[in-house]
Amino acid sequence: ARKAKVSAQAYGRSCSRGALVVALHGHPSSSEAWRFVFAPLVARGFRVLAIDMPGSGHSAQHPDDTPLKSRSEFNTIKGGPVDVVFAGLDFVGASAAVLVGSDWGGGIALSAALACPKRVSKLVLYHSTYTEQKQATGKGNASELTAVQQPTLLLWNKANQFHPFAWARNLQKRLAH
């Protein structure tokens, strides 16, 4: 199987023992959307990895030449966004990271936390979009997101025209904490 060449920006000292923060961009966007946070995070001792998802920023298109779909149900496909995140962690030698995601990137962060909880230490979600993958069964309206146990900071701008504040309230209700 062919792999896409993925571009990422890394900041901080490679020998640092500081926590790794992985910045995940929205759609359509790139890792450049996060450049304003790199210096402040590094100044506080964090290492930062900002990944361009395949087909975005400086990354090559997905190997089968189809763009990655920016809906949550496609986050865990083979070679998809969650695999790209964990490959980034492997590349820098990190067993776990704080995932910071905006829009689609927030959905990728949630999908990663559900797929492999031990590799995600905390979540910071800004205007995050996520579509439930499983129908609730036997527990009334139980959300699959109740399985997310990582400390989670949910950020929202009430005036954002593309991400209604009602989405934030809905996401807050579906998360366990």
PDB file of N, CA and C in Angstrom, residues 24-27 34 100-107 124-129 163:
ATOM      1  N   LEU A  24      -4.197  20.105  15.274  1.00  0.00           N
ATOM      2  CA  LEU A  24      -4.933  19.523  14.143  1.00  0.00           C
ATOM      3  C   LEU A  24      -5.860  20.580  13.543  1.00  0.00           C
ATOM      4  N   HIS A  25      -5.629  20.879  12.283  1.00  0.00           N
ATOM      5  CA  HIS A  25      -6.363  21.952  11.608  1.00  0.00           C
ATOM      6  C   HIS A  25      -7.761  21.534  11.187  1.00  0.00           C
ATOM      7  N   GLY A  26      -8.568  22.541  10.869  1.00  0.00           N
ATOM      8  CA  GLY A  26      -9.916  22.320  10.361  1.00  0.00           C
ATOM      9  C   GLY A  26      -9.919  22.157   8.850  1.00  0.00           C
ATOM     10  N   HIS A  27     -11.119  22.214   8.285  1.00  0.00           N
ATOM     11  CA  HIS A  27     -11.270  22.044   6.839  1.00  0.00           C
ATOM     12  C   HIS A  27     -12.056  23.236   6.288  1.00  0.00           C
ATOM     13  N   TRP A  34      -2.369  27.322  12.952  1.00  0.00           N
ATOM     14  CA  TRP A  34      -1.947  27.244  14.348  1.00  0.00           C
ATOM     15  C   TRP A  34      -0.663  28.010  14.648  1.00  0.00           C
ATOM     16  N   VAL A 100      -4.948  19.107  20.176  1.00  0.00           N
ATOM     17  CA  VAL A 100      -5.661  20.376  20.081  1.00  0.00           C
ATOM     18  C   VAL A 100      -6.234  20.442  18.671  1.00  0.00           C
ATOM     19  N   GLY A 101      -7.563  20.501  18.567  1.00  0.00           N
ATOM     20  CA  GLY A 101      -8.172  20.487  17.246  1.00  0.00           C
ATOM     21  C   GLY A 101      -9.231  21.545  17.065  1.00  0.00           C
ATOM     22  N   SER A 102      -9.253  22.094  15.860  1.00  0.00           N
ATOM     23  CA  SER A 102     -10.262  23.068  15.475  1.00  0.00           C
ATOM     24  C   SER A 102     -11.113  22.473  14.363  1.00  0.00           C
ATOM     25  N   ASP A 103     -12.448  22.639  14.459  1.00  0.00           N
ATOM     26  CA  ASP A 103     -13.347  22.186  13.403  1.00  0.00           C
ATOM     27  C   ASP A 103     -13.115  20.684  13.160  1.00  0.00           C
ATOM     28  N   TRP A 104     -12.767  20.309  11.940  1.00  0.00           N
ATOM     29  CA  TRP A 104     -12.489  18.907  11.597  1.00  0.00           C
ATOM     30  C   TRP A 104     -11.391  18.333  12.487  1.00  0.00           C
ATOM     31  N   GLY A 105     -10.384  19.144  12.809  1.00  0.00           N
ATOM     32  CA  GLY A 105      -9.296  18.688  13.667  1.00  0.00           C
ATOM     33  C   GLY A 105      -9.783  18.266  15.046  1.00  0.00           C
ATOM     34  N   GLY A 106     -10.813  18.941  15.558  1.00  0.00           N
ATOM     35  CA  GLY A 106     -11.407  18.537  16.835  1.00  0.00           C
ATOM     36  C   GLY A 106     -12.085  17.184  16.730  1.00  0.00           C
ATOM     37  N   GLY A 107     -12.755  16.949  15.608  1.00  0.00           N
ATOM     38  CA  GLY A 107     -13.359  15.642  15.375  1.00  0.00           C
ATOM     39  C   GLY A 107     -12.302  14.556  15.258  1.00  0.00           C
ATOM     40  N   VAL A 124      -8.120  19.511  23.664  1.00  0.00           N
ATOM     41  CA  VAL A 124      -8.572  20.903  23.606  1.00  0.00           C
ATOM     42  C   VAL A 124      -9.303  21.017  22.282  1.00  0.00           C
ATOM     43  N   LEU A 125     -10.601  21.318  22.346  1.00  0.00           N
ATOM     44  CA  LEU A 125     -11.469  21.312  21.168  1.00  0.00           C
ATOM     45  C   LEU A 125     -12.037  22.707  20.931  1.00  0.00           C
ATOM     46  N   TYR A 126     -11.795  23.236  19.733  1.00  0.00           N
ATOM     47  CA  TYR A 126     -12.263  24.581  19.384  1.00  0.00           C
ATOM     48  C   TYR A 126     -13.159  24.486  18.151  1.00  0.00           C
ATOM     49  N   HIS A 127     -14.419  24.849  18.326  1.00  0.00           N
ATOM     50  CA  HIS A 127     -15.394  24.763  17.222  1.00  0.00           C
ATOM     51  C   HIS A 127     -15.365  23.380  16.581  1.00  0.00           C
ATOM     52  N   SER A 128     -15.312  22.359  17.401  1.00  0.00           N
ATOM     53  CA  SER A 128     -15.135  20.994  16.895  1.00  0.00           C
ATOM     54  C   SER A 128     -16.412  20.417  16.321  1.00  0.00           C
ATOM     55  N   THR A 129     -16.215  19.657  15.264  1.00  0.00           N
ATOM     56  CA  THR A 129     -17.334  18.955  14.650  1.00  0.00           C
ATOM     57  C   THR A 129     -17.113  17.457  14.811  1.00  0.00           C
ATOM     58  N   HIS A 163     -20.148  27.649  12.996  1.00  0.00           N
ATOM     59  CA  HIS A 163     -20.248  26.649  14.052  1.00  0.00           C
ATOM     60  C   HIS A 163     -21.204  27.168  15.125  1.00  0.00           C
TER      61      HIS A 163
END
